[in-house]
Coordinates of C-alpha atoms and ligand atoms in Angstrom, one line a residue:
M28 CA -19.3 -136.4 34.2
H29 CA -18.9 -134.0 31.4
F30 CA -20.3 -130.5 31.8
K31 CA -21.5 -128.6 28.8
E32 CA -21.2 -124.9 28.4
G33 CA -23.6 -123.0 30.6
I34 CA -24.9 -125.8 32.7
I35 CA -23.5 -124.8 36.1
I36 CA -24.1 -121.1 36.2
D37 CA -26.5 -120.9 39.2
S38 CA -24.9 -121.1 42.6
S39 CA -27.0 -124.1 43.8
A40 CA -25.3 -126.2 41.2
L41 CA -21.9 -125.0 42.3
K42 CA -22.4 -126.8 45.6
H43 CA -22.2 -130.2 43.9
L44 CA -18.6 -129.5 42.9
K45 CA -15.5 -130.3 45.0
N46 CA -14.4 -127.3 47.1
P47 CA -17.5 -125.2 46.5
A48 CA -16.3 -122.3 48.7
I49 CA -13.2 -121.8 46.5
V50 CA -15.2 -122.2 43.3
Q51 CA -17.5 -119.5 44.7
Q52 CA -14.5 -117.2 45.2
I53 CA -13.2 -117.9 41.8
A54 CA -16.6 -117.1 40.3
Q55 CA -16.5 -113.6 42.0
Q56 CA -13.5 -112.7 40.0
E57 CA -11.4 -111.2 42.9
P58 CA -7.7 -111.8 42.5
L59 CA -6.8 -114.8 44.8
F60 CA -4.1 -117.2 45.6
W61 CA -4.9 -120.9 45.9
R62 CA -2.5 -123.3 47.6
N63 CA -2.6 -126.8 46.1
P64 CA -3.5 -129.2 49.0
H65 CA -1.9 -132.1 47.1
Y66 CA 1.4 -130.5 46.6
N67 CA 4.3 -132.8 47.3
E68 CA 2.1 -135.9 47.9
P69 CA 3.7 -139.1 46.5
D70 CA 2.3 -139.7 43.0
N71 CA 2.6 -142.5 40.5
Q72 CA 0.1 -141.0 38.1
V73 CA 2.5 -138.8 36.2
P74 CA 2.9 -140.2 32.7
F75 CA 6.4 -138.9 32.1
R76 CA 9.9 -139.6 33.5
Q77 CA 13.1 -137.8 33.6
S78 CA 14.4 -139.8 30.7
D79 CA 11.7 -138.3 28.5
I80 CA 13.2 -134.8 29.2
F81 CA 16.7 -136.0 28.1
D82 CA 15.2 -137.7 25.0
A83 CA 13.9 -134.2 24.1
V84 CA 17.1 -132.5 24.9
A85 CA 19.0 -134.9 22.5
R86 CA 16.4 -134.3 19.7
W87 CA 16.9 -130.5 20.0
D88 CA 20.6 -131.1 19.8
R89 CA 20.4 -133.4 16.7
F90 CA 18.4 -130.6 14.9
A91 CA 20.7 -127.7 16.0
P92 CA 22.7 -127.7 12.7
Y93 CA 19.5 -127.7 10.7
L94 CA 18.0 -124.8 12.8
A95 CA 21.2 -122.8 12.6
Q96 CA 21.0 -123.0 8.8
V97 CA 17.3 -122.3 8.1
F98 CA 16.8 -119.8 11.0
P99 CA 19.9 -117.5 10.7
E100 CA 18.9 -115.7 14.0
T101 CA 19.9 -119.0 15.8
A102 CA 23.3 -119.2 14.1
A103 CA 25.0 -117.3 16.9
T104 CA 23.9 -120.0 19.4
K105 CA 24.7 -122.8 16.9
G106 CA 21.0 -123.6 16.5
I107 CA 20.2 -123.8 20.2
I108 CA 16.9 -121.9 20.9
E109 CA 17.3 -120.4 24.4
S110 CA 16.6 -117.2 26.3
P111 CA 18.5 -115.2 28.9
L112 CA 17.8 -115.2 32.6
T113 CA 17.9 -111.5 33.6
P114 CA 17.9 -109.8 37.1
I115 CA 15.3 -107.1 37.2
P116 CA 16.2 -105.2 40.5
H117 CA 14.8 -101.8 39.3
F118 CA 11.5 -103.2 38.4
H119 CA 11.5 -105.2 41.7
S120 CA 11.6 -102.0 43.9
A121 CA 9.3 -100.0 41.6
W122 CA 6.7 -102.8 41.7
E123 CA 6.9 -103.0 45.5
Q124 CA 6.2 -99.3 45.7
A125 CA 3.4 -99.3 43.2
N126 CA 1.6 -102.1 45.0
H127 CA 2.6 -101.4 48.6
F128 CA 4.0 -104.8 49.3
S129 CA 7.4 -106.3 50.0
L130 CA 9.0 -109.1 48.1
P131 CA 12.0 -110.5 50.0
G132 CA 14.8 -112.1 47.9
N133 CA 16.0 -111.5 44.3
L134 CA 13.7 -111.1 41.3
Y135 CA 14.7 -112.4 37.8
M136 CA 13.0 -112.7 34.5
K137 CA 13.3 -115.7 32.2
Q138 CA 13.1 -113.9 28.9
D139 CA 11.2 -116.2 26.5
N140 CA 9.9 -113.0 25.0
Q141 CA 13.3 -113.1 23.2
L142 CA 13.1 -116.7 22.0
P143 CA 13.8 -116.9 18.2
I144 CA 11.1 -117.8 15.6
S145 CA 7.9 -117.0 17.5
G146 CA 9.2 -114.5 20.1
S147 CA 7.4 -116.6 22.8
I148 CA 7.6 -119.7 24.9
K149 CA 5.8 -121.6 22.1
S150 CA 9.1 -121.8 20.3
R151 CA 9.9 -124.6 22.9
G152 CA 6.8 -126.8 22.6
G153 CA 5.4 -126.1 19.1
I154 CA 8.7 -126.3 17.2
Y155 CA 9.8 -129.4 19.1
E156 CA 6.7 -131.3 18.0
V157 CA 7.3 -130.3 14.4
L158 CA 11.0 -131.5 14.7
K159 CA 9.8 -134.8 16.1
F160 CA 7.4 -135.4 13.2
A161 CA 9.9 -134.3 10.6
E162 CA 12.5 -136.7 12.1
Q163 CA 10.1 -139.6 12.0
I164 CA 9.2 -139.0 8.3
A165 CA 12.8 -138.5 7.3
I166 CA 13.9 -141.8 8.9
Q167 CA 10.9 -143.9 7.8
E168 CA 10.5 -142.5 4.3
G169 CA 13.9 -141.0 3.6
D170 CA 17.3 -142.3 4.5
L171 CA 18.1 -140.1 7.5
C172 CA 20.0 -141.7 10.3
Y173 CA 20.4 -140.3 13.8
L174 CA 24.1 -139.5 13.5
D175 CA 23.7 -137.6 10.2
N176 CA 24.2 -133.8 10.1
Y177 CA 20.5 -132.8 10.1
A178 CA 21.3 -129.8 7.9
V179 CA 20.6 -132.3 5.1
L180 CA 16.9 -131.9 5.9
A181 CA 17.1 -128.4 4.3
T182 CA 17.9 -129.9 0.9
P183 CA 15.3 -130.2 -1.9
K184 CA 15.2 -133.9 -1.6
Y185 CA 13.8 -133.7 1.9
Q186 CA 11.7 -130.6 1.2
Q187 CA 10.0 -132.7 -1.6
L188 CA 9.4 -135.6 0.8
F189 CA 7.9 -133.3 3.5
A190 CA 5.7 -131.7 0.9
N191 CA 3.7 -135.0 0.8
Y192 CA 2.6 -134.3 4.4
A193 CA 0.5 -131.7 6.1
V194 CA 0.7 -130.2 9.5
T195 CA -2.2 -128.5 11.3
A196 CA -3.0 -126.9 14.6
G197 CA -5.5 -124.6 16.2
S198 CA -4.3 -121.7 18.2
T199 CA -5.1 -118.3 19.7
G200 CA -1.8 -117.0 18.2
N201 CA 1.6 -117.8 19.4
L202 CA 1.4 -121.6 19.1
G203 CA 0.1 -121.0 15.5
L204 CA 3.2 -118.8 14.8
S205 CA 5.7 -121.3 16.1
I206 CA 4.2 -124.4 14.5
G207 CA 3.3 -122.5 11.3
I208 CA 6.7 -121.1 10.7
A209 CA 8.6 -124.2 11.6
A210 CA 6.4 -126.6 9.6
A211 CA 6.3 -124.4 6.5
T212 CA 10.1 -124.1 6.6
F213 CA 10.4 -127.9 6.5
G214 CA 8.1 -127.8 3.4
F215 CA 5.0 -129.3 5.0
Q216 CA 1.7 -128.1 3.8
T217 CA 0.7 -126.1 6.8
T218 CA -2.7 -125.0 8.0
I219 CA -3.3 -123.0 11.2
H220 CA -6.8 -122.6 12.5
M221 CA -7.4 -119.4 14.4
S222 CA -10.3 -117.5 15.9
R223 CA -11.4 -114.5 13.9
D224 CA -10.5 -112.1 16.7
A225 CA -6.8 -113.3 16.9
R226 CA -4.3 -110.5 16.3
A227 CA -4.2 -109.4 12.7
W228 CA -0.4 -109.3 12.5
K229 CA -0.1 -112.9 13.5
K230 CA -2.3 -114.0 10.7
A231 CA -0.4 -111.8 8.2
K232 CA 2.9 -113.1 9.4
L233 CA 1.8 -116.7 8.9
R234 CA 0.4 -116.0 5.5
A235 CA 3.7 -114.3 4.5
N236 CA 5.4 -117.5 5.4
G237 CA 3.3 -119.6 3.1
V238 CA 0.9 -120.9 5.8
N239 CA -2.8 -121.4 5.1
V240 CA -4.7 -119.5 7.8
V241 CA -8.3 -120.5 8.4
E242 CA -10.4 -118.2 10.6
H243 CA -13.3 -119.3 12.8
D244 CA -16.1 -117.7 14.7
G245 CA -17.1 -119.4 18.0
D246 CA -15.8 -120.0 21.4
C247 CA -12.2 -120.8 22.4
N248 CA -12.3 -124.5 21.5
T249 CA -13.5 -124.0 17.9
A250 CA -10.1 -123.6 16.2
V251 CA -8.6 -126.6 17.8
A252 CA -11.6 -128.7 17.0
A253 CA -11.4 -127.6 13.4
A254 CA -7.7 -128.6 13.2
R255 CA -8.5 -132.0 14.8
Q256 CA -11.3 -132.5 12.3
Q257 CA -9.1 -131.7 9.3
A258 CA -6.5 -134.3 10.4
E259 CA -9.2 -137.0 11.1
N260 CA -10.2 -136.7 7.4
D261 CA -6.7 -137.2 6.0
P262 CA -4.1 -139.7 7.0
H263 CA -1.3 -137.5 5.6
T264 CA -2.1 -134.7 7.9
Y265 CA -0.5 -134.5 11.3
F266 CA -2.4 -132.7 14.1
I267 CA -0.6 -130.9 16.9
D268 CA -3.0 -131.0 19.8
D269 CA -2.6 -128.0 22.2
E270 CA -5.3 -129.7 24.4
G271 CA -3.3 -132.8 25.3
S272 CA -0.1 -133.5 23.2
P273 CA 2.7 -135.2 25.2
D274 CA 5.3 -134.0 22.7
L275 CA 4.3 -130.4 23.1
F276 CA 4.6 -130.8 26.9
L277 CA 8.0 -132.4 26.8
G278 CA 9.3 -129.8 24.4
Y279 CA 8.7 -127.2 27.1
S280 CA 10.3 -129.4 29.8
V281 CA 13.8 -128.9 28.2
A282 CA 13.8 -125.3 29.6
A283 CA 14.6 -126.8 33.0
V284 CA 17.9 -128.4 31.8
R285 CA 18.9 -125.1 30.3
L286 CA 17.9 -123.1 33.3
Q287 CA 19.9 -125.3 35.6
K288 CA 23.1 -124.3 33.7
Q289 CA 22.1 -120.6 33.8
L290 CA 21.6 -120.7 37.5
K291 CA 25.0 -122.1 38.0
E292 CA 26.6 -119.5 35.7
Q293 CA 25.0 -116.7 37.7
H294 CA 26.0 -118.3 41.1
I295 CA 22.3 -118.8 42.1
T296 CA 22.0 -121.5 44.8
V297 CA 18.9 -123.6 45.0
D298 CA 18.6 -125.6 48.3
A299 CA 16.6 -125.8 51.5
D300 CA 17.8 -122.4 52.6
H301 CA 17.6 -120.8 49.1
P302 CA 14.3 -121.8 47.6
L303 CA 13.5 -120.9 43.9
L304 CA 10.0 -119.6 43.2
V305 CA 8.9 -119.7 39.5
Y306 CA 5.8 -117.7 38.4
L307 CA 4.4 -119.0 35.1
P308 CA 1.5 -117.6 33.0
A309 CA -1.0 -120.4 32.2
G310 CA -3.4 -120.8 29.4
V311 CA -4.2 -124.5 28.8
G312 CA -1.4 -125.3 31.2
G313 CA 0.9 -127.0 28.7
S314 CA 3.8 -124.6 28.6
P315 CA 3.9 -123.9 32.3
G316 CA 3.1 -127.5 33.1
G317 CA 5.9 -128.8 30.9
V318 CA 8.4 -126.3 32.4
T319 CA 7.3 -127.2 36.0
F320 CA 7.6 -130.9 35.4
G321 CA 11.1 -130.3 34.0
L322 CA 12.0 -128.1 37.0
K323 CA 10.9 -130.5 39.6
K324 CA 12.7 -133.4 37.9
I325 CA 15.9 -131.5 37.2
L326 CA 16.2 -129.1 40.2
G327 CA 14.4 -131.1 42.9
P328 CA 12.2 -130.2 45.8
H329 CA 13.3 -126.6 46.5
V330 CA 11.9 -125.2 43.3
H331 CA 8.3 -124.2 43.6
A332 CA 6.0 -123.3 40.7
I333 CA 3.0 -121.1 40.8
F334 CA 0.7 -120.5 37.8
A335 CA -0.7 -117.1 36.9
E336 CA -4.2 -116.8 35.3
P337 CA -6.6 -114.0 34.5
V338 CA -9.6 -113.7 37.0
T339 CA -11.9 -114.1 34.0
V340 CA -10.2 -117.2 32.6
P341 CA -8.6 -119.3 35.5
S342 CA -8.9 -122.6 33.5
V343 CA -6.2 -124.6 35.2
M344 CA -7.0 -123.4 38.7
L345 CA -10.7 -124.2 38.2
G346 CA -9.9 -127.6 36.8
M347 CA -7.6 -128.5 39.7
V348 CA -9.8 -127.1 42.5
T349 CA -12.8 -129.1 41.2
E350 CA -10.6 -132.0 40.2
L351 CA -12.6 -132.1 37.0
N352 CA -9.6 -130.8 35.0
Q353 CA -10.5 -130.5 31.3
K354 CA -14.1 -131.6 32.0
I355 CA -15.0 -128.1 33.3
S356 CA -14.8 -124.8 31.5
V357 CA -14.7 -121.3 32.9
Y358 CA -18.0 -120.7 31.2
D359 CA -19.6 -123.4 33.5
I360 CA -19.2 -121.1 36.5
G361 CA -20.4 -118.0 34.6
L362 CA -17.1 -116.4 33.8
S363 CA -16.6 -114.5 30.5
G364 CA -13.4 -116.2 29.3
Q365 CA -12.4 -112.7 27.9
T366 CA -9.0 -111.2 28.6
Q367 CA -6.5 -108.9 26.9
A368 CA -3.9 -111.5 27.8
D369 CA -4.7 -113.3 24.5
G370 CA -2.1 -116.1 25.1
L371 CA -4.1 -117.1 28.2
A372 CA -7.6 -116.9 26.7
V373 CA -8.5 -120.6 26.7
C374 CA -11.6 -121.7 28.6
R375 CA -10.6 -125.2 29.4
P376 CA -7.2 -126.7 30.6
S377 CA -5.4 -129.4 28.6
V378 CA -5.9 -133.0 29.4
L379 CA -2.4 -133.2 30.8
A380 CA -2.1 -130.0 32.9
G381 CA -4.1 -130.9 36.0
K382 CA -3.1 -134.5 35.9
V383 CA 0.7 -133.9 35.9
M384 CA 0.5 -130.8 38.1
R385 CA -1.6 -132.5 40.8
T386 CA 1.3 -133.0 43.1
L387 CA 4.0 -130.8 41.4
L388 CA 2.3 -127.4 41.5
L389 CA 2.5 -125.3 44.7
G390 CA -0.4 -123.3 43.8
A391 CA -2.0 -120.8 41.3
A392 CA -3.1 -117.1 41.5
T393 CA -5.3 -114.9 39.5
F394 CA -4.9 -111.2 38.5
A395 CA -7.1 -108.5 37.0
D396 CA -6.1 -107.4 33.5
D397 CA -5.2 -103.9 34.7
K398 CA -2.2 -105.4 36.6
I399 CA -0.6 -106.9 33.6
F400 CA -0.6 -103.5 31.8
Q401 CA 0.8 -101.8 34.8
A402 CA 3.6 -104.4 35.0
L403 CA 4.3 -104.2 31.2
T404 CA 4.7 -100.4 31.4
L405 CA 6.8 -100.4 34.5
L406 CA 9.0 -103.2 33.1
A407 CA 9.7 -101.1 30.0
D408 CA 10.4 -98.0 32.1
T409 CA 12.7 -99.6 34.7
E410 CA 14.5 -102.4 32.8
N411 CA 13.8 -101.6 29.1
I412 CA 12.3 -105.0 28.5
K413 CA 9.3 -105.3 26.2
V414 CA 6.8 -108.1 26.9
E415 CA 3.3 -108.8 25.6
P416 CA 0.4 -108.6 28.1
S417 CA 0.2 -112.4 28.8
A418 CA 3.9 -112.4 29.5
A419 CA 3.5 -110.0 32.4
A420 CA 1.1 -112.3 34.3
G421 CA 3.9 -113.8 36.5
L422 CA 4.7 -110.2 37.7
A423 CA 1.0 -109.3 38.1
I424 CA 0.4 -112.1 40.7
L425 CA 3.3 -111.1 43.0
P426 CA 1.4 -108.6 45.1
T427 CA -1.3 -111.2 46.0
T428 CA 0.9 -114.2 46.2
T429 CA 3.9 -113.0 48.2
P430 CA 2.1 -112.3 51.4
Q431 CA 0.6 -115.9 51.3
L432 CA 4.0 -117.5 50.9
A433 CA 5.9 -115.5 53.5
S434 CA 5.1 -117.7 56.4
Q435 CA 6.0 -120.9 54.7
T436 CA 9.2 -120.3 52.8
L437 CA 12.5 -118.6 53.6
L438 CA 11.8 -115.8 51.3
N439 CA 14.8 -113.6 52.4
K440 CA 17.2 -115.9 50.5
A441 CA 14.8 -116.8 47.8
T442 CA 15.2 -116.4 44.1
H443 CA 12.1 -115.5 42.2
I444 CA 11.8 -116.0 38.5
A445 CA 8.9 -114.5 36.6
W446 CA 8.6 -116.3 33.2
A447 CA 8.2 -113.7 30.5
T448 CA 6.4 -115.9 27.9
G449 CA 6.3 -113.6 24.9
G450 CA 6.7 -110.2 23.3
N451 CA 9.4 -109.8 20.7
M452 CA 7.2 -110.2 17.6
V453 CA 4.6 -107.7 18.7
P454 CA 4.6 -104.8 16.2
D455 CA 5.7 -101.5 17.6
A456 CA 2.4 -99.8 17.1
D457 CA 0.5 -102.6 19.0
W458 CA 3.1 -102.5 21.8
Q459 CA 2.7 -98.7 22.1
T460 CA -1.0 -99.1 22.8
F461 CA -0.3 -101.6 25.5
Y462 CA 2.3 -99.3 27.1
Q463 CA -0.1 -96.4 27.0
Q464 CA -2.8 -98.5 28.7
G465 CA -0.4 -99.3 31.5
Q466 CA 0.7 -95.7 31.9
D467 CA -2.9 -94.5 32.2
L468 CA -3.3 -97.0 35.1
L469 CA -0.1 -96.2 37.0
Ligands
PLP985 C1 0.6 -119.9 25.1 C2 1.1 -118.8 26.0 C3 1.0 -119.0 27.4 C4 0.4 -120.1 28.1 O1 0.8 -121.4 27.6 P1 -0.3 -122.6 27.7 O2 0.5 -123.8 27.2 O3 -1.5 -122.3 26.9 O4 -0.6 -122.7 29.2 C5 1.5 -117.9 28.1 N1 2.0 -116.8 27.6 C6 2.0 -116.6 26.2 C7 2.7 -115.4 25.7 C8 1.6 -117.6 25.4 O5 1.7 -117.5 24.1

């Protein structure tokens, strides 16, 4: 069954979907928490294994000398692209007060807003897939071997080789930034397809890096479809598919291996008495799905992931509740698909998200846009951390989610991590507007 846009808007048609009562609730756009009934069921449908994560870890390590050289901001960490895990106690109590709720346990932020190159979580997946493609070309067509120092890939010889190939992707913004900057740095001919209303500074930054930016009118799938089309017409063009690429997904999963070490360094225990709850903003579900898959494989059963989505664009939740996954779009139940959380403005989940998350995701929650601006402003005031609107989504769902979890988990000894998915590249003037919007609402 494949629903086309606009087919299921009347409520009699909703009845034919799985879990019609929940779909009805989603359609009403009230913030809600949904607990996944298949959580922790045995599952042999997941198409990835733990060894896939370590394959990705090893590839990132091989490329570290190259990255340290071409992206000087990664030199201090020797080419490892990672973000800090930061306790946010002042925000914690201010947020409880502002929303009249109580969050037992300790609240942290995983600061992917500080990740080098794209200033967002997309530096994990997007760059990883470019690395993997470059490695494949360099081994097949050049004379790279796995034990070489990969800094050699920055030499003219390899740049000329890469210039014979093109890389393309469609994106609402941050994925385009990470793929565009990484691919252009290797020397690939790089084209990013974007919707016309994507932020102007992102397009300008890409063009300044030598990337060809093509703007499109139309709904949220148009840019990705255009990129796919471009690659279909040319065997030398490599298409990075935000709607289903396994490599993107695995690039994100590496975060779990890094987080395991950070938890140990900060003496944070994760076990039956000390659960770890992780709140992840979800667009197509690729970045939060990859991170969640990694966390469940690396940290085990006492880590629990919850996705955060706008009430107007709950793509992953709708896909999982109806079990139609990418075959249903938020337009099909009459939602607008509009949100100021532009990283989350995708009307349909990826092919992988619902399938891999079916038994690994505890649940998902929705928030109204006002809540992300309030959280963004309060986070700046109390912790001096600047995030973009999408990146505050994990904080925005806490007031609705916490009361629903309290009965089931030992929250007193819990660690909560809100994943801050982006922010550092946002120009100051844009950020001031977001901040002001939050201040007006508090
Ligand atoms: C892309 C993005 C997300 C969501 O990632 P998906 O893979 O689309 O689910 C969340 N926050 C920010 C800032 C993003 O750029």
